[in-house]
Structures are given as structure tokens and as C-alpha cells.
Amino acid sequence: MSSVAEIRVFAEQIRLETIKEIATYGVGHIGGSMSVVELMAVLYGSELRHDPTNPSWEDRDRFVMSKGHAGPVVYATLALRGYFPLEELSTLNQNGTRLPSHCDRLKTPGIDMTAGSLGQGASAAAGMAYAGKILGKEFYTYTVLGDGESNEGQVWELALFAPHHKLSRLIAFTDYNKQQLDGATKDILDLGDMGAKYEAFGWHTQVVDGHDIEALLSAIREAKADERPSMIILNTIKGNGFKFAEERFPNHSLSFNMDGIADSLEIVEKRLADAKAKLEEEKGGIN
Amino acid sequence: MRAVMRQNFEKGNLLRDQYAETMYELMGEDSRIILMEADMIACDNTGKIFRDYPERAIECGIQEANMIGVAAGMSSVGLIPFCHSFGPFVTRRVADQVCISAAYAGLNVKIIGSDPGITAQANGGTHMPFEDGAMMRSISGVTVLEPSCPVQYDWMLREMVKEYGVFYVRMERKANIKIYEDGSDFEIGKGVQLTEGSDVTIFATGAHCLLESFEAVKALKGDGISARLVDMFSWKPIDEELIAKCAAETGCFVTVENHNVMGGFGSAVAEVAVRHCPVPMEFVGVEDRFGQVGTKAYLAEQYGLTAKDIVDAARKAVLRKHD
């Protein structure tokens, strides 16, 4: 999978499965799962070097969802890529599940780091990148920070650390969806110009539309071409593509089930159908 | 060779120098080992390691939270990081990072905290951890150790490389009395009985408490009390078997710790005793107070950590046995 049209189909599948997954449990971190759907599709549909049949392959690229509450979108992505059966998504947060609300490396095949206590996952990602450098490995380490998560001091410890230690194979993203649990990031603890901040800390910094698949692909290419650690700030919409969530504020965590989201689901299904149609059209064009 | 106590104690390496020496050797043998400092290289003399192993010796700067996180990530790729700073800064300051990024994540991170309790001396209350052991002990899966002598510390560091998991070590940097013969072998989770004794067992840990306890044992002997001394360098896991044996053979306990008596070493012994072999027990330790500046001798007086305090506690325990 590598064409933009294919990644777009994958993204809509991830969106649909994540919504169903959370709806089955009845409550969950939908907003920040929806905002990184396109990024997950780009990483697991194209950029990440990994093997679903061998999750502990030592040369794999690493992925750390530092905003660990976005576990549901990671699980949907992993299931669609074959790490475990799609049906298992319905066990989210159920007693004894392998799919807990926040990512857990000991429980879920394909999860490289436990996260959920904010600010910590990205440091571990830096450790993976550092280890790769020491061991002469070629793998990249990708990590996704939340904007709310960036209230944490540890994030800024890492912001100093990564450029100083020249962690060139660390590619970090900040999901700048402008919301956190209590409301707008601007009102709670204003992050200001995130791009300028990382630039000043010595990172290769880009600011892109986090829902634009082509922009994401090109940003990752540029990140790899630079010797510095990379921060890609994603301008995103919290709840993106899922009307039920988009209409609510704040939408960090919402209660809903399949009965109450029929019209929103219809839109998602249409997005998926459109993406598939476009892919067919492209294939037809090639043939 | 099992652990053998010297006939005459003699001066050896300071524990900080032992740390630098043993780690230097280990890093030469095993390329997975990483040494991490949070602006504390000068405090434990690891400069030589930074000179000779620059790729694997990492100066993190004064950012302990990130240091623990980076160490956790490194260990997930198969490396074995040792992280050092002053005790309070690698425990209470980063309790959540140790808990979540290292222990809960099932990773392999070794943490060395300098200068437990009163041994922080002139650095005073901010740097004087009386709660570090309790905090680390209550995190599931973390092994908590307190070496008393350079011979034991050398063994301990080597063992920590072999054994997977999160370890916390209370290192009194300037302790340098060799209690054990060179080449002594220990076992994590097993205490070492240092003196025979039938009236009371004194369980102690770390250089200061053990050396004061030796004095106490001598003084008690003069009073006709036969005290058994046990070096319980392994706070967790703790030697349940030995505690039960000592309860049966001596009938009462004194624990000695350079730490708050709440939740620390004494509590660890009491948890076993109360469940399996309840006997009268007295605690020598810090009675829920903060630290302050002072010499070790002054602070030992202030917080009740002298040989005399141990003697008093032992007498009390023996009396209670006959109540």
C-alpha cells in the first residue's frame, strides 16, 4: 500500500473501525483518536517498516503513541494491518482485554511502548532512537504527542535533549487539535507558536495540515532528509470526520453507542465509499 | 564463595569509587550497558567512563524525568541503562516515571540514588531522602537494595546486569568499610547473618546502620544480651525465611534503618513478621521527620540512629518478650 488513494481508503477504514470500537464499549477518547486517523494511515499504510507477523522484529521502525489515551485508534490500525483479528476491537476495555484504554506494550501485539501518563512516551521514543544510534541500527522511531500533553514539563526536557544528542532518526508529531480535556488549549494553558518553539529548541520543524495525506507523506520525507530530530506539528480538528464528535465541545472523551450515531456513521461510510471509488477510478486509469 | 565477614574490618573503596570502577569494568565486558547521569558525573567519579566509553555514557543534564524515560526506551531495544543522581531526584521526583515508563512497562532500568537519609549531611533536608525506599518498595516489581560495603556493592552491580527488571539502590557514596571478604557472594532476597545471638535479632541495612549495629551488639553483650545481627541489604524481595527463622530462634526483633520508619525497611520486616511469625519488635529509624544539615554524627543523634538507640530498642524488645 503506498498510493495516496490507497492510504485514504485505509484512513477511512481506521476511522470507521475506531468509532465502532469505542461505541461498543460506550465511552472513550474519540476526539484525539479521530484527529490522528490520517497520520496513522500514512505511517502504517506507507512509511513504517514493520511486520505484523513479527511484532518484535528487532529492526522494525518503532512507534510510540505518547498521548496514550489514543489507544483505540492505534488498535484499529493494528487490527486492520493484521496484528490481531478485527473482531478483537470489540473487547476494548472489557475485563481481561488485550486492548486497554491506554497503550500497553505488555498487552497488545504491535505496541512498542506503554503510555498514558502524559509526557513520558516521547522520552521513551527518544531512548529507542538513541539505542538505535548506539547499536548502529537504521530504524526510525516515530512518536505522537498531544497538544494538551505538551503542558507537561517532561516534553520540554525532551525538546532540549533530542537535538543535543543528535537523534536524527526520531520523528515526532504534535497533534495540535487545539483542545484538551477541559476545553480549548488556548484558554487552559496557551501553547503559542509551537513551530517557533521547536525551531528555537533546534529541531527540524514543519507545520502541516494533519488531515492532508500528501502533506504528511512529504513532511516525513523531508524529516528523513534532515540530520536533526524532527517535529511535525499537525494542525488538526479534534473529532475530525465524525460529525457526532465534531459537534461537541470539548470532545476529549464522549459517551455514545451505535444507536445514537446513525447519521454520523452514514457520513463516515460515505467517506469510505468515496475513497474506494476514487481508488478504483485511479486503478481504472492506470489499466 | 558465600558471603564471609572479615575478622577485622578495613578501609576499601568509597562506594562511589566502587560504582565507577565496577561499571567501568562491566561496560568493557558488555556493550549493552549504558551509564546515565543527570549532571552528577563529578559526584560519583564516573568521568573516566565518559572519557573511555563516550557512546554509552550519557550526560542527560538536570532532567531526571526524561532520563528515566529515555532509559526505559533504550531498555526496550535491549540495552541495560544505569541511571544515577541524588536519591530524592531519582525517586520522589520521578516516582511516576519509574512506576509507569519503567516498572509498569516491564522494562529493564537500574537506578542508583546517592546518599540515603542522614548521609546527605551538609546537603540538608532537600537532598536527604527518608522516603525513597518506601516509595520504590511500593511500586510493583521494583527491587530495592542498600549495600553496606564496597565488596557487596561490586557483587550487586554485576548481579543487576544479569537480572532483568527495575532496581533501586541506595548508595552511601562515602561509605568505605569493607565488612566482607573479597569475592563474597550474595543472593538478592537473602539476608546475611553476621553474628550469632539468641536473645534478639537486629536487622540492619546500609553502612551507617550496620556499623552502628555492630557497636550495639558489643554493648549488649556486656549487658548479658546475646544479639544476632543480620545484614538485610535486600529490602525487596525480603528474606521471609530468615525472618521466620530468627523469630523462632531469638523471639524478638529490632530493625535499623536510615529512613522514615513509615513504609521503609522496618515495615518490610514487620509485614513478614506480622503475617507469619509475630514477635515483639522495635523500630530504629527516623520518626516521620524531614532532614536538615549537619554532620552524620550530629544527625544520627538528632534522628535516633546511634548504637545507643539500637541498644535501647533491643533491651525494650527483650523485655517485651518476657511480658
Coordinates of C-alpha atoms in Angstrom, one line a residue:
Chain A
M1 CA 0.0 0.0 0.0
S2 CA 1.5 3.3 -0.9
S3 CA -0.6 5.4 -3.3
V4 CA -2.4 8.4 -1.8
A5 CA -5.8 6.9 -2.8
E6 CA -5.0 3.6 -1.0
I7 CA -3.9 5.4 2.1
R8 CA -7.1 7.5 2.0
V9 CA -9.2 4.3 1.9
F10 CA -7.1 2.9 4.8
A11 CA -7.7 6.1 6.8
E12 CA -11.5 5.9 6.4
Q13 CA -11.4 2.2 7.4
I14 CA -9.4 3.2 10.5
R15 CA -11.9 6.0 11.3
L16 CA -14.9 3.7 10.9
E17 CA -13.4 0.8 13.0
T18 CA -12.3 3.2 15.7
I19 CA -15.8 4.7 16.1
K20 CA -17.3 1.2 16.2
E21 CA -14.7 0.1 18.7
I22 CA -15.4 3.0 21.1
A23 CA -19.2 2.8 20.5
T24 CA -19.2 -0.9 21.5
Y25 CA -17.7 0.0 24.9
G26 CA -19.9 3.1 25.1
V27 CA -17.4 5.8 26.1
G28 CA -13.9 6.7 25.1
H29 CA -11.3 9.2 23.8
I30 CA -12.8 9.7 20.5
G31 CA -11.7 13.3 19.8
G32 CA -8.0 12.7 19.9
S33 CA -8.4 9.4 18.1
M34 CA -10.1 11.0 15.1
S35 CA -7.6 13.8 14.8
V36 CA -4.7 11.4 14.1
V37 CA -6.5 9.0 11.7
E38 CA -4.7 10.2 8.6
L39 CA -1.3 10.1 10.3
M40 CA -1.9 6.5 11.4
A41 CA -2.9 5.6 7.9
V42 CA 0.2 7.3 6.5
L43 CA 2.5 5.6 9.0
Y44 CA 1.0 2.1 8.9
G45 CA -0.1 2.2 5.3
S46 CA 3.2 3.5 3.9
E47 CA 6.0 4.9 6.0
L48 CA 6.6 2.4 8.8
R49 CA 8.9 -0.5 8.3
H50 CA 7.2 -3.3 10.3
D51 CA 5.9 -6.8 10.1
P52 CA 2.6 -7.7 11.6
T53 CA 3.6 -11.4 11.7
N54 CA 6.7 -10.5 13.7
P55 CA 5.9 -7.6 16.1
S56 CA 9.2 -7.9 17.9
W57 CA 11.3 -7.8 14.8
E58 CA 14.4 -6.0 16.1
D59 CA 15.0 -3.8 13.0
R60 CA 11.4 -2.6 12.8
D61 CA 10.6 1.1 13.0
R62 CA 9.3 2.0 16.4
F63 CA 6.0 3.8 17.1
V64 CA 5.1 5.4 20.4
M65 CA 1.7 6.9 20.9
S66 CA 2.8 9.2 23.7
K67 CA -0.7 10.6 24.1
G68 CA -1.5 7.1 25.2
H69 CA -5.3 7.7 25.5
A70 CA -5.5 7.5 21.7
G71 CA -5.1 3.7 22.2
P72 CA -8.3 3.0 20.3
V73 CA -7.1 4.4 17.0
V74 CA -3.8 2.6 17.3
Y75 CA -5.7 -0.7 17.9
A76 CA -8.0 -0.2 14.9
T77 CA -4.9 0.5 12.8
L78 CA -3.0 -2.6 14.1
A79 CA -6.1 -4.8 13.6
L80 CA -6.6 -3.6 10.1
R81 CA -2.9 -4.4 9.4
G82 CA -3.4 -7.9 10.8
Y83 CA -1.6 -7.8 14.2
F84 CA -4.8 -9.3 15.7
P85 CA -8.3 -10.1 14.5
L86 CA -10.6 -7.1 13.7
E87 CA -13.3 -8.7 15.9
E88 CA -11.0 -8.2 18.9
L89 CA -11.6 -4.5 18.8
S90 CA -15.0 -5.1 20.5
T91 CA -13.1 -6.2 23.6
L92 CA -11.8 -2.6 24.2
N93 CA -11.7 -2.0 28.0
Q94 CA -13.6 -5.2 28.7
N95 CA -12.4 -7.3 31.7
G96 CA -9.3 -9.2 30.8
T97 CA -8.9 -7.5 27.4
R98 CA -5.6 -7.1 25.5
L99 CA -6.8 -3.6 24.4
P100 CA -6.8 -1.3 27.4
S101 CA -7.9 2.4 27.1
H102 CA -4.2 3.5 27.2
C103 CA -1.4 1.8 25.2
D104 CA 0.4 -1.1 27.0
R105 CA 3.4 -2.8 25.4
L106 CA 3.0 -5.9 27.6
K107 CA -0.6 -6.5 26.5
T108 CA -1.1 -5.6 22.8
P109 CA 0.9 -7.1 19.9
G110 CA 2.4 -4.2 17.9
I111 CA 2.5 -1.7 20.8
D112 CA 6.1 -0.6 21.4
M113 CA 5.7 1.5 24.5
T114 CA 3.3 1.8 27.4
A115 CA 2.0 5.3 27.7
G116 CA -0.9 7.2 29.3
S117 CA 0.9 9.2 32.0
L118 CA 1.4 12.2 29.7
G119 CA 4.8 13.5 28.7
Q120 CA 6.5 10.1 29.2
G121 CA 6.1 8.2 25.9
A122 CA 8.1 10.6 23.9
S123 CA 11.1 10.3 26.2
A124 CA 11.0 6.6 25.7
A125 CA 10.8 7.1 22.0
A126 CA 14.0 9.2 22.3
G127 CA 15.6 6.3 24.2
M128 CA 14.7 4.0 21.3
A129 CA 16.2 6.4 18.8
Y130 CA 19.3 6.7 21.0
A131 CA 19.6 3.0 21.3
G132 CA 19.3 2.6 17.6
K133 CA 22.1 5.1 17.1
I134 CA 24.3 3.2 19.7
L135 CA 23.6 -0.1 18.1
G136 CA 24.1 1.2 14.5
K137 CA 20.6 0.3 13.5
E138 CA 18.7 2.0 10.7
F139 CA 15.2 2.0 12.2
Y140 CA 13.3 5.2 12.7
T141 CA 11.3 6.0 15.8
Y142 CA 8.0 7.8 15.4
T143 CA 6.1 9.3 18.3
V144 CA 2.9 11.3 18.6
L145 CA 2.5 13.9 21.3
G146 CA -0.7 15.7 22.2
D147 CA -1.1 19.4 22.4
G148 CA -2.6 19.1 25.9
E149 CA 0.2 16.7 26.7
S150 CA 2.7 19.5 25.9
N151 CA 1.6 21.2 29.1
E152 CA 3.9 18.7 30.8
G153 CA 7.4 19.8 31.7
Q154 CA 8.9 16.5 30.6
V155 CA 8.0 17.3 27.0
W156 CA 10.3 20.3 27.2
E157 CA 13.0 18.3 28.8
L158 CA 12.9 16.1 25.8
A159 CA 12.7 19.1 23.5
L160 CA 16.2 20.1 24.8
F161 CA 17.6 16.5 24.9
A162 CA 16.9 15.2 21.4
P163 CA 18.7 17.9 19.4
H164 CA 21.6 18.0 21.8
H165 CA 22.1 14.2 21.4
K166 CA 21.6 14.4 17.6
L167 CA 18.7 11.9 17.5
S168 CA 18.3 12.2 13.7
R169 CA 16.1 9.2 13.4
L170 CA 13.5 10.5 15.9
I171 CA 10.4 11.8 14.1
A172 CA 7.9 13.4 16.4
F173 CA 4.5 14.7 15.7
T174 CA 2.3 17.1 17.8
D175 CA -1.4 16.6 17.3
Y176 CA -2.3 20.3 17.5
N177 CA -6.1 19.8 17.6
K178 CA -6.5 22.9 19.9
Q179 CA -8.5 21.1 22.6
Q180 CA -7.8 19.3 25.8
L181 CA -10.0 17.7 28.5
D182 CA -11.3 20.9 30.0
G183 CA -11.6 23.0 26.8
A184 CA -9.5 25.0 24.4
T185 CA -5.8 24.7 24.8
K186 CA -5.6 28.5 24.2
D187 CA -7.8 29.1 27.3
I188 CA -6.2 26.5 29.6
L189 CA -2.5 27.0 29.0
D190 CA -1.7 28.7 25.8
L191 CA 0.9 26.8 23.7
G192 CA 1.5 29.8 21.5
D193 CA 3.6 29.2 18.4
M194 CA 4.5 25.6 18.7
G195 CA 6.5 25.6 15.5
A196 CA 8.6 28.6 16.6
K197 CA 9.2 26.9 20.0
Y198 CA 10.6 23.6 18.4
E199 CA 12.6 25.6 15.9
A200 CA 14.2 27.5 18.7
F201 CA 15.0 24.3 20.5
G202 CA 16.9 23.1 17.5
W203 CA 14.5 20.7 15.9
H204 CA 13.8 20.3 12.2
T205 CA 10.3 21.7 12.4
Q206 CA 7.4 21.6 10.0
V207 CA 3.8 22.7 10.4
V208 CA 1.3 20.8 8.2
D209 CA -2.4 20.1 7.8
G210 CA -2.6 16.8 9.7
H211 CA -5.5 15.6 7.6
D212 CA -3.7 16.1 4.3
I213 CA -2.2 12.7 3.3
E214 CA 0.1 14.1 0.6
A215 CA 1.3 16.8 3.0
L216 CA 2.0 14.2 5.7
L217 CA 4.0 12.0 3.2
S218 CA 6.0 14.9 2.0
A219 CA 6.7 16.1 5.6
I220 CA 8.0 12.7 6.6
R221 CA 10.2 12.6 3.5
E222 CA 11.7 16.0 4.5
A223 CA 12.1 14.9 8.1
K224 CA 14.2 11.9 7.0
A225 CA 16.4 14.1 4.8
D226 CA 17.4 16.3 7.7
E227 CA 20.1 15.4 10.3
R228 CA 18.2 16.9 13.2
P229 CA 15.4 15.3 15.1
S230 CA 12.1 16.3 13.5
M231 CA 9.0 17.8 14.9
I232 CA 6.0 17.9 12.6
I233 CA 3.2 20.0 14.1
L234 CA -0.1 18.7 12.8
N235 CA -2.9 21.2 12.5
T236 CA -5.9 19.0 13.1
I237 CA -9.5 19.1 14.1
K238 CA -10.4 17.2 17.2
G239 CA -13.1 14.6 16.3
N240 CA -12.3 15.1 12.6
G241 CA -14.6 13.3 10.2
F242 CA -17.0 12.1 12.9
K243 CA -19.9 14.6 13.0
F244 CA -21.1 13.5 16.4
A245 CA -17.8 14.4 18.0
E246 CA -17.1 17.4 15.8
E247 CA -20.3 19.0 17.0
R248 CA -19.5 18.6 20.7
F249 CA -17.1 20.8 22.7
P250 CA -15.0 19.7 24.4
N251 CA -14.9 16.3 22.8
H252 CA -11.9 14.7 24.6
S253 CA -13.9 11.8 25.8
L254 CA -17.5 11.1 24.8
S255 CA -20.3 8.6 25.7
F256 CA -22.1 7.1 22.7
N257 CA -23.2 3.8 21.2
M258 CA -24.1 2.6 17.8
D259 CA -27.8 3.6 18.2
G260 CA -27.1 7.3 18.7
I261 CA -24.7 7.9 15.8
A262 CA -26.5 6.6 12.8
D263 CA -26.3 9.9 10.8
S264 CA -22.7 10.5 11.6
L265 CA -21.8 6.9 10.8
E266 CA -23.5 7.3 7.4
I267 CA -21.2 10.2 6.6
V268 CA -18.1 8.1 7.6
E269 CA -19.4 5.2 5.5
K270 CA -19.8 7.6 2.6
R271 CA -16.3 8.9 3.0
L272 CA -15.1 5.4 2.9
A273 CA -17.2 4.6 -0.2
D274 CA -15.9 7.8 -1.9
A275 CA -12.3 6.9 -1.1
K276 CA -12.8 3.4 -2.5
A277 CA -14.4 4.8 -5.6
K278 CA -11.6 7.2 -6.2
L279 CA -9.1 4.4 -5.8
E280 CA -11.0 2.3 -8.3
E281 CA -11.0 5.2 -10.7
E282 CA -7.3 5.6 -10.3
K283 CA -6.7 1.9 -10.9
G284 CA -9.0 2.0 -13.9
G285 CA -7.0 5.0 -15.2
I286 CA -3.8 3.0 -14.9
N287 CA -5.3 0.0 -16.5
Chain B
M1 CA 32.4 -18.0 47.8
R2 CA 29.4 -17.3 50.0
A3 CA 29.4 -14.1 52.0
V4 CA 32.1 -14.2 54.6
M5 CA 32.5 -11.4 57.2
R6 CA 36.1 -10.1 57.8
Q7 CA 37.7 -10.7 61.1
N8 CA 38.8 -7.1 61.1
F9 CA 37.0 -4.5 59.0
E10 CA 39.3 -2.4 56.8
K11 CA 39.0 0.6 54.6
G12 CA 38.3 -0.1 50.9
N13 CA 36.9 1.9 48.0
L14 CA 34.3 4.6 48.7
L15 CA 31.1 3.2 47.3
R16 CA 31.1 6.0 44.7
D17 CA 34.5 4.9 43.5
Q18 CA 33.4 1.3 43.6
Y19 CA 30.5 2.3 41.3
A20 CA 32.8 4.0 38.9
E21 CA 35.3 1.1 39.0
T22 CA 32.8 -1.8 38.6
M23 CA 30.8 0.0 36.0
Y24 CA 34.0 0.7 34.0
E25 CA 34.8 -3.0 34.1
L26 CA 31.3 -4.1 33.2
M27 CA 31.0 -1.6 30.3
G28 CA 34.2 -3.1 28.9
E29 CA 32.7 -6.6 29.1
D30 CA 29.2 -5.9 28.0
S31 CA 28.3 -3.5 25.2
R32 CA 24.6 -3.4 26.3
I33 CA 25.4 -1.4 29.4
I34 CA 24.7 2.3 29.4
L35 CA 25.7 4.8 32.1
M36 CA 23.4 7.8 32.6
E37 CA 24.0 10.9 34.7
A38 CA 21.9 13.9 35.5
D39 CA 24.7 16.5 35.9
M40 CA 26.3 14.3 38.6
I41 CA 29.4 12.9 37.0
A42 CA 31.6 14.8 39.4
C43 CA 29.6 13.4 42.4
D44 CA 30.3 9.7 41.7
N45 CA 33.6 10.0 39.8
T46 CA 32.3 8.4 36.6
G47 CA 34.4 10.8 34.4
K48 CA 36.7 8.0 33.3
I49 CA 33.7 6.1 31.9
F50 CA 32.6 9.2 29.9
R51 CA 36.2 9.5 28.6
D52 CA 36.6 5.9 27.5
Y53 CA 33.0 5.0 26.6
P54 CA 31.6 8.2 25.2
E55 CA 28.9 6.5 23.1
R56 CA 27.4 4.6 26.0
A57 CA 27.9 7.2 28.8
I58 CA 25.1 9.8 28.6
E59 CA 25.1 13.1 30.3
C60 CA 21.3 14.0 30.5
G61 CA 21.6 17.3 32.2
I62 CA 19.4 18.1 35.1
Q63 CA 16.3 16.4 33.8
E64 CA 15.7 13.2 35.8
A65 CA 12.2 12.6 34.4
N66 CA 13.4 12.5 30.9
M67 CA 16.5 10.4 31.9
I68 CA 14.2 7.7 33.3
G69 CA 12.0 7.8 30.2
V70 CA 15.0 7.6 27.8
A71 CA 16.4 4.8 29.9
A72 CA 13.1 2.9 29.6
G73 CA 13.1 3.3 25.8
M74 CA 16.7 2.2 25.5
S75 CA 16.0 -0.9 27.5
S76 CA 13.1 -1.8 25.2
V77 CA 15.6 -2.1 22.4
G78 CA 17.8 -4.4 24.6
L79 CA 20.3 -2.0 26.3
I80 CA 20.8 -2.0 30.1
P81 CA 20.8 1.6 31.4
F82 CA 22.1 2.6 34.8
C83 CA 20.8 6.0 35.9
H84 CA 22.3 8.0 38.8
S85 CA 21.5 11.1 40.7
F86 CA 20.9 12.1 44.3
G87 CA 18.4 9.7 45.9
P88 CA 15.5 12.2 46.2
F89 CA 15.8 13.1 42.5
V90 CA 15.7 9.6 41.1
T91 CA 12.8 8.5 43.4
R92 CA 10.3 11.0 44.7
R93 CA 10.9 13.5 41.9
V94 CA 10.3 10.8 39.2
A95 CA 8.1 8.4 41.1
D96 CA 5.6 8.3 38.2
Q97 CA 8.3 7.8 35.5
V98 CA 9.8 4.9 37.5
C99 CA 6.3 3.5 38.0
I100 CA 4.9 3.8 34.5
S101 CA 7.7 4.1 32.0
A102 CA 10.0 1.6 33.7
A103 CA 8.1 -0.8 36.0
Y104 CA 4.6 -0.9 34.6
A105 CA 6.0 -1.1 31.1
G106 CA 8.0 -4.2 32.2
L107 CA 11.4 -2.7 31.3
N108 CA 15.0 -3.1 32.5
V109 CA 16.2 0.1 34.2
K110 CA 18.7 0.3 37.0
I111 CA 18.5 3.3 39.3
I112 CA 21.2 4.4 41.7
G113 CA 20.3 7.1 44.4
S114 CA 23.2 8.7 46.1
D115 CA 23.4 9.4 49.8
P116 CA 20.4 8.0 51.6
G117 CA 19.0 9.7 54.7
I118 CA 21.4 11.4 57.0
T119 CA 24.4 10.5 54.8
A120 CA 23.4 13.5 52.7
Q121 CA 24.8 15.6 55.6
A122 CA 25.5 19.2 54.5
N123 CA 23.2 19.0 51.5
G124 CA 20.4 19.1 54.1
G125 CA 16.7 18.5 54.0
T126 CA 16.1 18.9 50.3
H127 CA 18.7 16.2 49.5
M128 CA 18.0 13.9 52.4
P129 CA 15.6 11.1 51.4
F130 CA 13.9 9.4 54.2
E131 CA 11.0 8.2 52.0
D132 CA 12.8 6.9 48.8
G133 CA 12.9 3.3 49.9
A134 CA 9.2 3.3 50.8
M135 CA 8.2 4.9 47.5
M136 CA 10.2 2.5 45.4
R137 CA 9.3 -0.5 47.5
S138 CA 5.6 0.2 46.9
I139 CA 5.9 0.1 43.2
S140 CA 5.1 -3.3 41.9
G141 CA 8.1 -5.3 40.7
V142 CA 10.8 -2.9 41.8
T143 CA 13.8 -4.5 43.6
V144 CA 15.2 -2.3 46.4
L145 CA 18.7 -2.8 47.7
E146 CA 21.0 -1.0 50.1
P147 CA 24.7 -2.1 50.0
S148 CA 26.8 -1.7 53.1
C149 CA 30.3 -2.2 51.8
P150 CA 32.3 -1.9 48.6
V151 CA 32.6 -5.7 48.3
Q152 CA 28.9 -6.2 48.4
Y153 CA 28.3 -3.3 46.1
D154 CA 30.6 -4.7 43.5
W155 CA 28.7 -8.0 43.6
M156 CA 25.4 -6.1 43.5
L157 CA 26.2 -4.2 40.3
R158 CA 27.2 -7.3 38.5
E159 CA 24.1 -9.1 39.6
M160 CA 21.9 -6.2 38.4
V161 CA 23.3 -6.7 34.9
K162 CA 22.3 -10.3 35.0
E163 CA 18.9 -9.9 36.4
Y164 CA 16.2 -8.3 34.3
G165 CA 13.9 -5.6 35.8
V166 CA 13.8 -2.3 37.6
F167 CA 16.2 -1.9 40.5
Y168 CA 16.7 0.9 43.0
V169 CA 19.9 1.1 45.0
R170 CA 20.5 3.4 48.0
M171 CA 24.2 4.2 47.7
E172 CA 26.0 6.0 50.5
R173 CA 28.8 7.5 48.4
K174 CA 31.4 7.9 51.1
A175 CA 30.9 4.5 52.9
N176 CA 34.2 2.6 52.6
I177 CA 34.5 0.0 55.3
K178 CA 35.0 -3.5 53.9
I179 CA 32.7 -5.7 56.0
Y180 CA 33.0 -8.7 53.7
E181 CA 35.9 -10.7 52.4
D182 CA 36.8 -10.0 48.7
G183 CA 34.9 -12.3 46.4
S184 CA 32.0 -12.8 48.8
D185 CA 28.8 -13.9 47.1
F186 CA 25.3 -12.9 48.0
E187 CA 21.8 -13.5 46.8
I188 CA 19.1 -11.0 46.1
G189 CA 16.3 -11.6 48.6
K190 CA 18.7 -13.3 51.1
G191 CA 20.0 -11.7 54.2
V192 CA 23.3 -12.5 55.8
Q193 CA 23.6 -13.4 59.4
L194 CA 26.7 -11.6 60.8
T195 CA 26.7 -12.6 64.5
E196 CA 25.4 -15.5 66.5
G197 CA 22.8 -14.5 69.1
S198 CA 19.8 -15.9 70.8
D199 CA 18.0 -13.1 72.7
V200 CA 17.1 -10.7 69.9
T201 CA 17.7 -10.2 66.2
I202 CA 18.8 -6.8 64.9
F203 CA 18.0 -6.4 61.2
A204 CA 20.0 -3.6 59.7
T205 CA 20.8 -2.3 56.2
G206 CA 23.4 0.1 54.7
A207 CA 26.8 1.1 56.0
H208 CA 25.8 3.5 58.7
C209 CA 23.1 1.3 60.3
L210 CA 25.2 -1.9 60.1
L211 CA 28.3 -0.3 61.7
E212 CA 26.2 1.2 64.5
S213 CA 24.6 -2.1 65.0
F214 CA 27.9 -3.9 65.4
E215 CA 28.7 -1.4 68.2
A216 CA 25.3 -2.1 69.7
V217 CA 25.9 -5.9 69.6
K218 CA 29.1 -5.4 71.6
A219 CA 27.4 -3.2 74.2
L220 CA 24.5 -5.6 74.6
K221 CA 26.9 -8.4 75.1
G222 CA 28.3 -6.5 78.1
D223 CA 24.8 -6.4 79.5
G224 CA 24.4 -10.1 79.0
I225 CA 22.1 -9.8 76.0
S226 CA 23.0 -12.1 73.1
A227 CA 22.1 -10.1 69.9
R228 CA 22.1 -11.6 66.5
L229 CA 22.9 -9.2 63.7
V230 CA 21.6 -9.6 60.1
D231 CA 22.6 -7.6 57.1
M232 CA 19.3 -7.3 55.1
F233 CA 20.7 -5.4 52.1
S234 CA 17.7 -6.6 50.1
W235 CA 14.7 -4.6 51.2
K236 CA 12.6 -6.1 48.4
P237 CA 12.4 -9.0 47.9
I238 CA 12.9 -9.6 51.6
D239 CA 14.2 -12.8 53.2
E240 CA 11.0 -14.2 54.6
E241 CA 12.6 -17.5 55.5
L242 CA 15.4 -15.9 57.5
I243 CA 12.9 -13.6 59.3
A244 CA 10.8 -16.6 60.4
K245 CA 13.9 -18.5 61.5
C246 CA 15.1 -15.5 63.6
A247 CA 11.7 -15.1 65.1
A248 CA 11.7 -18.8 66.2
E249 CA 15.3 -18.7 67.5
T250 CA 15.5 -15.2 69.1
G251 CA 11.9 -14.3 69.8
C252 CA 12.1 -10.5 69.2
F253 CA 13.3 -8.1 66.6
V254 CA 14.9 -4.6 66.2
T255 CA 15.0 -3.1 62.7
V256 CA 17.5 -0.3 62.0
E257 CA 17.1 2.0 59.0
N258 CA 18.4 5.3 57.8
H259 CA 14.9 6.1 56.6
N260 CA 11.4 7.0 57.8
V261 CA 10.0 4.2 59.9
M262 CA 6.8 4.5 57.9
G263 CA 6.8 2.3 54.9
G264 CA 10.5 1.6 54.8
F265 CA 12.8 -1.3 55.8
G266 CA 11.3 -1.9 59.3
S267 CA 7.8 -2.0 57.7
A268 CA 9.1 -4.6 55.2
V269 CA 10.3 -6.8 58.0
A270 CA 7.1 -6.2 60.0
E271 CA 4.9 -7.2 57.1
V272 CA 6.5 -10.6 57.1
A273 CA 6.6 -10.9 60.9
V274 CA 3.0 -10.0 61.5
R275 CA 1.8 -12.4 58.9
H276 CA 4.0 -15.4 59.6
C277 CA 5.8 -15.1 62.9
P278 CA 4.6 -12.3 65.2
V279 CA 7.2 -11.4 67.8
P280 CA 7.8 -8.2 69.8
M281 CA 9.5 -5.7 67.5
E282 CA 11.1 -2.3 67.9
F283 CA 11.9 0.2 65.1
V284 CA 15.0 2.3 65.0
G285 CA 14.7 4.9 62.3
V286 CA 13.5 8.4 61.5
E287 CA 10.2 9.1 63.2
D288 CA 8.3 10.9 60.5
R289 CA 10.5 14.0 60.2
F290 CA 12.3 15.9 57.5
G291 CA 16.0 16.2 57.1
Q292 CA 18.4 19.1 57.9
V293 CA 22.0 20.0 57.5
G294 CA 24.6 18.5 59.8
T295 CA 27.4 16.0 60.2
K296 CA 26.5 12.4 60.1
A297 CA 27.3 12.0 63.8
Y298 CA 25.1 15.0 64.7
L299 CA 22.2 13.8 62.5
A300 CA 22.5 10.3 63.9
E301 CA 22.0 11.8 67.4
Q302 CA 19.1 14.0 66.2
Y303 CA 17.2 11.2 64.5
G304 CA 17.9 8.4 66.9
L305 CA 20.2 6.4 64.7
T306 CA 23.1 5.7 67.0
A307 CA 24.4 2.5 68.6
K308 CA 22.9 3.6 71.9
D309 CA 19.4 4.0 70.3
I310 CA 19.8 0.4 69.0
V311 CA 20.8 -0.9 72.4
D312 CA 17.8 0.8 74.0
A313 CA 15.5 -0.6 71.4
A314 CA 17.0 -4.1 71.8
R315 CA 16.6 -4.0 75.6
K316 CA 13.0 -2.9 75.2
A317 CA 12.3 -5.7 72.7
V318 CA 13.8 -8.3 75.0
L319 CA 11.7 -7.0 78.0
R320 CA 8.5 -7.1 75.9
K321 CA 9.3 -10.8 75.1
H322 CA 9.0 -11.6 78.8
D323 CA 5.8 -9.6 79.4

